[in-house]
Short mmCIF file of C-alpha atoms and ligand atoms in Angstrom, two decimals:
data_model
loop_
_atom_site.label_atom_id
_atom_site.label_comp_id
_atom_site.label_asym_id
_atom_site.label_seq_id
_atom_site.Cartn_x
_atom_site.Cartn_y
_atom_site.Cartn_z
CA UNK A 712 -54.23 38.75 29.24
CA UNK A 713 -56.58 35.76 29.59
CA UNK A 714 -55.18 32.27 29.57
CA UNK A 715 -56.90 30.17 26.85
CA UNK A 716 -58.80 27.09 28.01
CA UNK A 717 -57.60 23.72 26.71
CA UNK A 718 -60.22 23.72 24.01
CA UNK A 719 -59.36 27.25 22.86
CA UNK A 720 -55.69 26.38 22.89
CA UNK A 721 -56.52 23.39 20.75
CA UNK A 722 -58.40 25.52 18.18
CA UNK A 723 -55.56 28.06 17.98
CA UNK A 724 -53.07 25.28 17.57
CA UNK A 725 -54.92 23.62 14.67
CA UNK A 726 -55.21 26.96 12.86
CA UNK A 727 -51.46 27.31 12.96
CA UNK A 728 -50.94 23.73 11.79
CA UNK A 729 -53.40 24.14 8.93
CA UNK A 730 -51.89 27.39 7.73
CA UNK A 731 -48.58 25.56 7.23
CA UNK A 732 -50.10 22.83 5.03
CA UNK A 733 -49.90 22.74 1.22
CA UNK A 734 -53.30 23.10 -0.54
CA UNK A 735 -53.43 19.45 -1.72
CA UNK A 736 -53.38 18.28 1.92
CA UNK A 737 -55.49 21.12 3.31
CA UNK A 738 -58.47 20.01 1.22
CA UNK A 739 -58.35 16.60 2.93
CA UNK A 740 -58.61 18.04 6.46
CA UNK A 741 -61.69 18.84 8.51
CA UNK A 742 -61.35 20.85 11.69
CA UNK A 743 -63.43 20.11 14.77
CA UNK A 744 -65.03 17.15 12.98
CA UNK A 745 -67.76 15.53 15.14
CA UNK A 746 -66.79 11.94 15.88
CA UNK A 747 -70.42 11.01 16.49
CA UNK A 748 -70.79 11.18 12.70
CA UNK A 749 -67.87 8.77 12.25
CA UNK A 750 -68.80 6.05 14.73
CA UNK A 751 -71.67 3.58 14.46
CA UNK A 752 -72.57 4.19 18.14
CA UNK A 753 -73.07 7.85 17.16
CA UNK A 754 -71.26 9.14 20.22
CA UNK A 755 -68.25 11.43 20.45
CA UNK A 756 -67.19 15.07 20.47
CA UNK A 757 -65.01 16.74 17.82
CA UNK A 758 -61.64 15.63 16.51
CA UNK A 759 -59.38 18.70 16.24
CA UNK A 760 -58.14 17.48 12.86
CA UNK A 761 -59.73 14.72 10.80
CA UNK A 762 -57.38 13.95 7.91
CA UNK A 763 -58.48 11.74 5.03
CA UNK A 764 -55.63 9.75 3.47
CA UNK A 765 -56.53 8.45 0.00
CA UNK A 766 -53.09 7.05 -0.72
CA UNK A 767 -49.88 6.00 1.00
CA UNK A 768 -48.12 9.29 0.44
CA UNK A 769 -50.95 11.29 2.02
CA UNK A 770 -50.99 8.93 5.02
CA UNK A 771 -47.23 9.38 5.40
CA UNK A 772 -47.45 13.16 5.22
CA UNK A 773 -50.28 13.38 7.77
CA UNK A 774 -48.37 11.07 10.07
CA UNK A 775 -45.35 13.34 9.72
CA UNK A 776 -47.46 16.38 10.65
CA UNK A 777 -48.71 14.63 13.78
CA UNK A 778 -45.13 13.75 14.74
CA UNK A 779 -43.81 17.21 13.97
CA UNK A 780 -46.45 18.93 16.15
CA UNK A 781 -46.43 16.14 18.76
CA UNK A 782 -50.16 15.61 18.32
CA UNK A 783 -52.03 12.63 19.74
CA UNK A 784 -52.75 10.35 16.77
CA UNK A 785 -55.54 7.86 16.06
CA UNK A 786 -56.17 5.62 13.04
CA UNK A 787 -59.84 5.48 12.05
CA UNK A 788 -61.62 3.08 9.72
CA UNK A 789 -65.40 2.79 9.70
CA UNK A 790 -65.75 3.52 13.43
CA UNK A 791 -67.83 0.38 14.00
CA UNK A 792 -65.79 -0.94 16.91
CA UNK A 793 -65.20 2.31 18.75
CA UNK A 794 -66.38 4.39 21.69
CA UNK A 795 -65.33 8.00 21.06
CA UNK A 796 -65.01 10.35 24.03
CA UNK A 797 -67.62 13.03 24.73
CA UNK A 798 -64.72 15.52 24.95
CA UNK A 799 -63.62 14.57 21.44
CA UNK A 800 -60.03 14.00 20.42
CA UNK A 801 -57.56 16.86 20.77
CA UNK A 802 -55.21 15.57 18.12
CA UNK A 803 -55.04 14.20 14.59
CA UNK A 804 -57.40 11.43 13.51
CA UNK A 805 -56.19 9.75 10.33
CA UNK A 806 -59.12 8.44 8.32
CA UNK A 807 -57.83 5.62 6.10
CA UNK A 808 -59.61 6.14 2.77
CA UNK A 809 -57.48 4.16 0.30
CA UNK A 810 -60.00 2.59 -2.09
CA UNK A 811 -58.31 0.79 -4.98
CA UNK A 812 -59.76 -2.57 -6.08
CA UNK A 813 -58.31 -5.06 -8.56
CA UNK A 814 -58.43 -8.81 -9.00
CA UNK A 815 -56.11 -11.22 -10.75
CA UNK A 816 -56.86 -14.94 -10.81
CA UNK A 817 -57.92 -15.86 -7.29
CA UNK A 818 -56.31 -12.84 -5.62
CA UNK A 819 -57.82 -9.50 -4.77
CA UNK A 820 -55.89 -6.32 -4.04
CA UNK A 821 -57.86 -3.61 -2.26
CA UNK A 822 -57.44 -0.36 -0.35
CA UNK A 823 -57.84 -0.76 3.41
CA UNK A 824 -60.32 2.12 3.46
CA UNK A 825 -62.94 0.27 1.39
CA UNK A 826 -66.25 -0.51 3.05
CA UNK A 827 -65.90 -4.16 4.00
CA UNK A 828 -69.36 -5.33 2.97
CA UNK A 829 -69.06 -3.52 -0.37
CA UNK A 830 -65.74 -5.29 -0.85
CA UNK A 831 -67.50 -8.63 -0.34
CA UNK A 832 -70.14 -7.67 -2.92
CA UNK A 833 -67.48 -6.55 -5.40
CA UNK A 834 -65.42 -9.70 -4.92
CA UNK A 835 -68.49 -11.85 -5.64
CA UNK A 836 -69.32 -9.73 -8.69
CA UNK A 837 -65.74 -10.34 -9.89
CA UNK A 838 -66.27 -14.10 -9.56
CA UNK A 839 -64.37 -14.60 -6.29
CA UNK A 840 -65.92 -16.36 -3.31
CA UNK A 841 -64.73 -16.97 0.25
CA UNK A 842 -65.64 -13.84 2.23
CA UNK A 843 -69.43 -14.31 2.10
CA UNK A 844 -69.48 -15.69 5.68
CA UNK A 845 -68.64 -12.15 6.86
CA UNK A 846 -71.47 -10.45 4.98
CA UNK A 847 -72.95 -7.61 6.98
CA UNK A 848 -69.94 -6.87 9.21
CA UNK A 849 -69.77 -3.06 9.22
CA UNK A 850 -66.59 -0.99 8.90
CA UNK A 851 -63.66 -1.05 6.52
CA UNK A 852 -61.45 -3.78 5.12
CA UNK A 853 -58.53 -2.34 7.14
CA UNK A 854 -60.46 -2.43 10.41
CA UNK A 855 -61.53 -6.01 9.70
CA UNK A 856 -57.98 -7.23 9.00
CA UNK A 857 -56.39 -5.27 11.88
CA UNK A 858 -58.99 -6.63 14.31
CA UNK A 859 -59.01 -10.11 12.74
CA UNK A 860 -62.78 -9.80 12.44
CA UNK A 861 -64.73 -13.01 12.27
CA UNK A 862 -68.00 -14.83 12.73
CA UNK A 863 -69.62 -18.21 12.06
CA UNK A 864 -66.31 -20.01 12.69
CA UNK A 865 -64.11 -18.04 10.26
CA UNK A 866 -61.70 -15.13 10.61
CA UNK A 867 -60.04 -12.68 8.23
CA UNK A 868 -56.57 -14.09 8.91
CA UNK A 869 -57.51 -17.14 6.80
CA UNK A 870 -57.46 -15.01 3.64
CA UNK A 871 -54.53 -12.62 3.98
CA UNK A 872 -51.69 -13.07 1.49
CA UNK A 873 -49.88 -9.76 1.84
CA UNK A 874 -50.38 -6.16 2.97
CA UNK A 875 -48.84 -2.72 2.75
CA UNK A 876 -48.42 -0.91 6.06
CA UNK A 877 -46.97 2.35 7.29
CA UNK A 878 -45.15 2.01 10.58
CA UNK A 879 -45.15 4.63 13.36
CA UNK A 880 -41.63 5.62 12.32
CA UNK A 881 -42.73 6.33 8.74
CA UNK A 882 -41.61 3.13 7.02
CA UNK A 883 -43.80 1.75 4.20
CA UNK A 884 -43.48 -2.04 4.19
CA UNK A 885 -44.84 -5.13 2.48
CA UNK A 886 -45.95 -7.57 5.16
CA UNK A 887 -46.68 -11.26 5.08
CA UNK A 888 -49.48 -12.73 7.24
CA UNK A 889 -46.94 -14.16 9.70
CA UNK A 890 -45.94 -10.60 10.62
CA UNK A 891 -49.45 -9.62 11.76
CA UNK A 892 -49.48 -11.63 15.00
CA UNK A 893 -53.10 -12.66 14.55
CA UNK A 894 -55.09 -13.52 17.66
CA UNK A 895 -58.76 -13.70 18.55
CA UNK A 896 -60.18 -10.33 17.37
CA UNK A 897 -56.69 -8.82 17.50
CA UNK A 898 -53.36 -8.38 15.76
CA UNK A 899 -49.98 -7.40 17.15
CA UNK A 900 -49.63 -4.88 14.30
CA UNK A 901 -52.72 -2.99 15.45
CA UNK A 902 -51.31 -2.79 18.98
CA UNK A 903 -48.01 -1.40 17.70
CA UNK A 904 -49.76 1.39 15.78
CA UNK A 905 -49.12 0.28 12.18
CA UNK A 906 -51.37 1.87 9.58
CA UNK A 907 -52.78 -0.69 7.16
CA UNK A 908 -53.13 0.80 3.69
CA UNK A 909 -53.55 -2.04 1.21
CA UNK A 910 -54.49 -5.69 1.49
CA UNK A 911 -54.04 -8.69 -0.82
CA UNK A 912 -56.45 -11.54 -0.16
CA UNK A 913 -56.47 -15.07 -1.50
CA UNK A 914 -60.01 -16.15 -2.40
CA UNK A 915 -61.55 -18.89 -4.57
CA UNK A 916 -62.47 -18.61 -8.22
CA UNK A 917 -66.15 -19.50 -8.79
CA UNK A 918 -68.74 -21.00 -6.45
CA UNK A 919 -70.69 -17.76 -6.72
CA UNK A 920 -74.27 -19.12 -6.60
CA UNK A 921 -73.57 -20.94 -3.38
CA UNK A 922 -71.70 -17.95 -1.99
CA UNK A 923 -74.61 -15.63 -2.75
CA UNK A 924 -76.99 -17.99 -0.97
CA UNK A 925 -74.68 -18.01 2.08
CA UNK A 926 -74.47 -14.23 1.95
CA UNK A 927 -78.26 -13.85 2.02
CA UNK A 928 -78.56 -16.35 4.84
CA UNK A 929 -75.93 -14.55 6.98
CA UNK A 930 -77.49 -11.14 6.37
CA UNK A 931 -80.91 -12.44 7.41
CA UNK A 932 -79.42 -14.07 10.50
CA UNK A 933 -77.74 -10.79 11.47
CA UNK A 934 -80.97 -8.87 10.96
CA UNK A 935 -82.74 -11.22 13.34
CA UNK A 936 -80.08 -10.89 16.09
CA UNK A 937 -78.62 -7.40 15.86
CA UNK A 938 -80.02 -3.96 16.68
CA UNK A 939 -80.88 -2.90 13.14
CA UNK A 940 -82.36 0.49 13.95
CA UNK A 941 -80.29 1.49 16.95
CA UNK A 942 -76.67 2.67 16.93
CA UNK A 943 -74.25 0.10 18.39
CA UNK A 944 -70.60 -1.00 18.16
CA UNK A 945 -71.13 -4.76 17.89
CA UNK A 946 -70.19 -7.13 20.71
CA UNK A 947 -68.86 -5.16 23.67
CA UNK A 948 -66.79 -7.94 25.23
CA UNK A 949 -64.79 -10.75 23.67
CA UNK A 950 -66.06 -14.28 23.90
CA UNK A 951 -64.17 -16.47 26.38
CA UNK A 952 -61.61 -19.10 25.38
CA UNK A 953 -62.95 -22.58 24.64
CA UNK A 954 -63.01 -24.74 27.81
CA UNK A 955 -61.20 -27.59 25.98
CA UNK A 956 -59.47 -28.05 22.61
CA UNK A 957 -61.94 -28.61 19.78
CA UNK A 958 -64.79 -26.95 21.67
CA UNK A 959 -66.38 -23.57 20.88
CA UNK A 960 -65.62 -20.34 22.71
CA UNK A 961 -68.05 -19.45 25.49
CA UNK A 962 -70.20 -16.51 24.39
CA UNK A 963 -69.76 -13.52 26.72
CA UNK A 964 -73.42 -12.81 25.92
CA UNK A 965 -74.56 -16.04 27.60
CA UNK A 966 -72.95 -15.02 30.93
CA UNK A 967 -74.25 -11.47 30.59
CA UNK A 968 -77.73 -12.78 29.92
CA UNK A 969 -77.60 -14.90 33.09
CA UNK A 970 -76.67 -11.89 35.25
CA UNK A 971 -79.64 -9.95 33.91
CA UNK A 972 -77.66 -7.54 31.73
CA UNK A 973 -80.52 -7.13 29.26
CA UNK A 974 -82.29 -4.98 31.86
CA UNK A 975 -79.29 -2.71 32.50
CA UNK A 976 -79.09 0.88 31.34
CA UNK A 977 -77.46 4.20 32.15
CA UNK A 978 -79.19 7.23 30.68
CA UNK A 979 -79.77 6.54 26.99
CA UNK A 980 -77.11 3.81 26.91
CA UNK A 981 -78.81 0.42 27.20
CA UNK A 982 -77.98 -3.22 26.82
CA UNK A 983 -79.77 -4.38 23.68
CA UNK A 984 -82.86 -6.43 24.54
CA UNK A 985 -82.03 -8.96 21.81
CA UNK A 986 -78.35 -9.56 22.69
CA UNK A 987 -76.86 -9.15 26.17
CA UNK A 988 -73.35 -8.38 24.83
CA UNK A 989 -74.36 -5.30 22.83
CA UNK A 990 -74.77 -1.74 24.03
CA UNK A 991 -77.11 0.52 22.07
CA UNK A 992 -77.54 4.26 21.99
CA UNK A 993 -81.26 4.86 22.32
CA UNK A 994 -81.03 8.63 21.92
CA UNK A 995 -78.45 10.97 23.37
CA UNK A 996 -76.18 8.49 25.17
CA UNK A 997 -72.76 9.80 26.19
CA UNK A 998 -69.46 7.96 26.31
CA UNK A 999 -69.43 8.48 30.09
CA UNK A 1000 -72.78 6.67 30.38
CA UNK A 1001 -71.61 3.85 28.13
CA UNK A 1002 -68.48 3.38 30.26
CA UNK A 1003 -70.54 3.20 33.46
CA UNK A 1004 -72.87 0.66 31.88
CA UNK A 1005 -69.99 -1.47 30.53
CA UNK A 1006 -68.34 -1.45 33.98
CA UNK A 1007 -71.60 -2.61 35.57
CA UNK A 1008 -71.93 -5.45 33.03
CA UNK A 1009 -68.35 -6.55 33.64
CA UNK A 1010 -68.72 -6.41 37.42
CA UNK A 1011 -71.94 -8.44 37.40
CA UNK A 1012 -70.17 -11.25 35.50
CA UNK A 1013 -67.05 -11.03 37.70
CA UNK A 1014 -69.14 -11.16 40.90
CA UNK A 1015 -71.20 -14.16 39.84
CA UNK A 1016 -68.73 -16.18 37.77
CA UNK A 1017 -65.27 -14.81 38.74
CA UNK A 1018 -64.70 -14.22 35.03
CA UNK A 1019 -62.89 -11.10 33.86
CA UNK A 1020 -64.50 -10.04 30.57
CA UNK A 1021 -62.13 -8.33 28.12
CA UNK A 1022 -63.49 -5.42 26.13
CA UNK A 1023 -63.51 -5.81 22.35
CA UNK A 1024 -64.62 -2.23 21.59
CA UNK A 1025 -61.76 0.28 21.51
CA UNK A 1026 -61.69 3.78 22.98
CA UNK A 1027 -61.07 6.78 20.77
CA UNK A 1028 -59.80 9.27 23.32
CA UNK A 1029 -56.67 11.07 24.39
CA UNK A 1030 -55.28 9.12 27.32
CA UNK A 1031 -53.79 11.30 30.00
CA UNK A 1032 -51.39 9.14 32.02
CA UNK A 1033 -51.67 11.58 34.94
CA UNK A 1034 -55.40 10.94 35.37
CA UNK A 1035 -56.79 7.74 36.88
CA UNK A 1036 -58.57 5.73 34.13
C1 FAD B 2300 -73.92 -4.32 14.22
C2 FAD B 2300 -72.46 -4.73 14.31
C3 FAD B 2300 -72.11 -6.06 14.07
C4 FAD B 2300 -70.77 -6.47 14.14
N1 FAD B 2300 -70.46 -7.78 13.89
C5 FAD B 2300 -69.17 -8.18 13.97
C6 FAD B 2300 -68.81 -9.55 13.72
O1 FAD B 2300 -69.64 -10.38 13.41
N2 FAD B 2300 -67.50 -9.89 13.83
C7 FAD B 2300 -66.53 -8.99 14.14
O2 FAD B 2300 -65.36 -9.36 14.21
N3 FAD B 2300 -66.84 -7.69 14.37
C8 FAD B 2300 -68.12 -7.26 14.30
N4 FAD B 2300 -68.44 -5.95 14.55
C9 FAD B 2300 -67.39 -5.01 14.99
C10 FAD B 2300 -66.75 -4.20 13.83
O3 FAD B 2300 -67.66 -4.03 12.79
C11 FAD B 2300 -65.49 -4.88 13.31
O4 FAD B 2300 -64.57 -5.01 14.34
C12 FAD B 2300 -64.86 -4.07 12.15
O5 FAD B 2300 -63.98 -4.91 11.46
C13 FAD B 2300 -64.13 -2.81 12.59
O6 FAD B 2300 -63.72 -2.11 11.41
P1 FAD B 2300 -63.71 -0.53 11.35
O7 FAD B 2300 -63.17 -0.13 10.03
O8 FAD B 2300 -65.06 0.01 11.68
O9 FAD B 2300 -62.66 -0.18 12.48
P2 FAD B 2300 -62.73 1.06 13.51
O10 FAD B 2300 -63.89 0.86 14.44
O11 FAD B 2300 -62.63 2.35 12.79
O12 FAD B 2300 -61.36 0.82 14.33
C14 FAD B 2300 -61.22 -0.32 15.16
C15 FAD B 2300 -59.73 -0.46 15.51
O13 FAD B 2300 -58.99 -0.80 14.34
C16 FAD B 2300 -58.01 0.19 14.05
N5 FAD B 2300 -57.98 0.41 12.60
C17 FAD B 2300 -59.04 0.60 11.77
N6 FAD B 2300 -58.60 0.72 10.49
C18 FAD B 2300 -57.26 0.60 10.52
C19 FAD B 2300 -56.23 0.64 9.53
N7 FAD B 2300 -56.49 0.83 8.23
N8 FAD B 2300 -54.93 0.51 9.94
C20 FAD B 2300 -54.64 0.32 11.26
N9 FAD B 2300 -55.56 0.25 12.24
C21 FAD B 2300 -56.86 0.38 11.87
C22 FAD B 2300 -58.44 1.43 14.82
O14 FAD B 2300 -57.33 2.25 15.16
C23 FAD B 2300 -59.11 0.82 16.04
O15 FAD B 2300 -58.13 0.46 17.01
C24 FAD B 2300 -69.78 -5.53 14.46
C25 FAD B 2300 -70.13 -4.17 14.68
C26 FAD B 2300 -71.46 -3.79 14.61
C27 FAD B 2300 -71.81 -2.35 14.83
#
């Protein structure tokens, strides 16, 4: 009798798991779903199970399945801040796809799975301004809140009134902003594995003409700075803390530029010529190549400036504690 390889074992396993699912859940599951199609860098092998949760109950049931079968688990939004492994993800990827949208007065209630830029457009169309500064940030509303996304001096944490989350132990809870533990491009809730399902934001009624003008300006600015035609995952490293209170953060890109990062590449993974803190996939880049390139960028800055850059982009991979990382 032949011993199945890890990958074969994984396929057999998912077949068994799927056969035990009721039809209403089965239709929301894709097997061996290529992660390159789910990440803006367009890199990544297959997820054994990609499960689309359109409401809280579905998210809870998929989470339960992962627990029951002891599967590695990953929460996916728009995949715009992720490097997915070439080997794929031998586990259950939960795609948050909650998409409700309502407004009342100056508040907006929306599913965390909504496309973030579409949410901005819809909020403006509903007469609510405030989010226009973030126009053009890719990904979902949930990813933006859980990563405290920001730009041009503002962050998502300024707008959060309330949220509905599902905790790793299966508890659905209403959360106030103080429970998120907001930091620079981070939240404590993301680190503890909470699934964000619904968000209530406090915006402003009116001011739409001005907001639309700001939106157009920000989109044009992004187009002039970002790799519009090449897959990327946004800024690779976080900006550095401000040197003194009241000052701006130091852009990681400025240090990377000074160490010549714009000329660095590994295979088809390259530092974007227009922005030294962005890695682009110029063809068939692999996650292994991207990791080598990112390490080289980090080392060049550490060697010259003794600064330890912290990665902003997250890894979508099964971490094996027995292997050196
Ligand atoms: C061209 C480009 C420009 C960008 N510009 C900016 C910018 O100006 N400012 C900025 O902050 N970012 C920027 N980004 C990065 C990225 O778009 C944001 O971080 C975005 O908010 C990530 O959302 P997402 O849905 O794609 O999250 P994903 O990439 O899918 O996931 C990122 C992390 O959030 C977690 N997560 C996602 N959704 C949920 C959820 N519902 N519940 C719990 N956890 C969740 C994931 O597990 C993962 O750890 C840019 C990216 C690109 C490609």
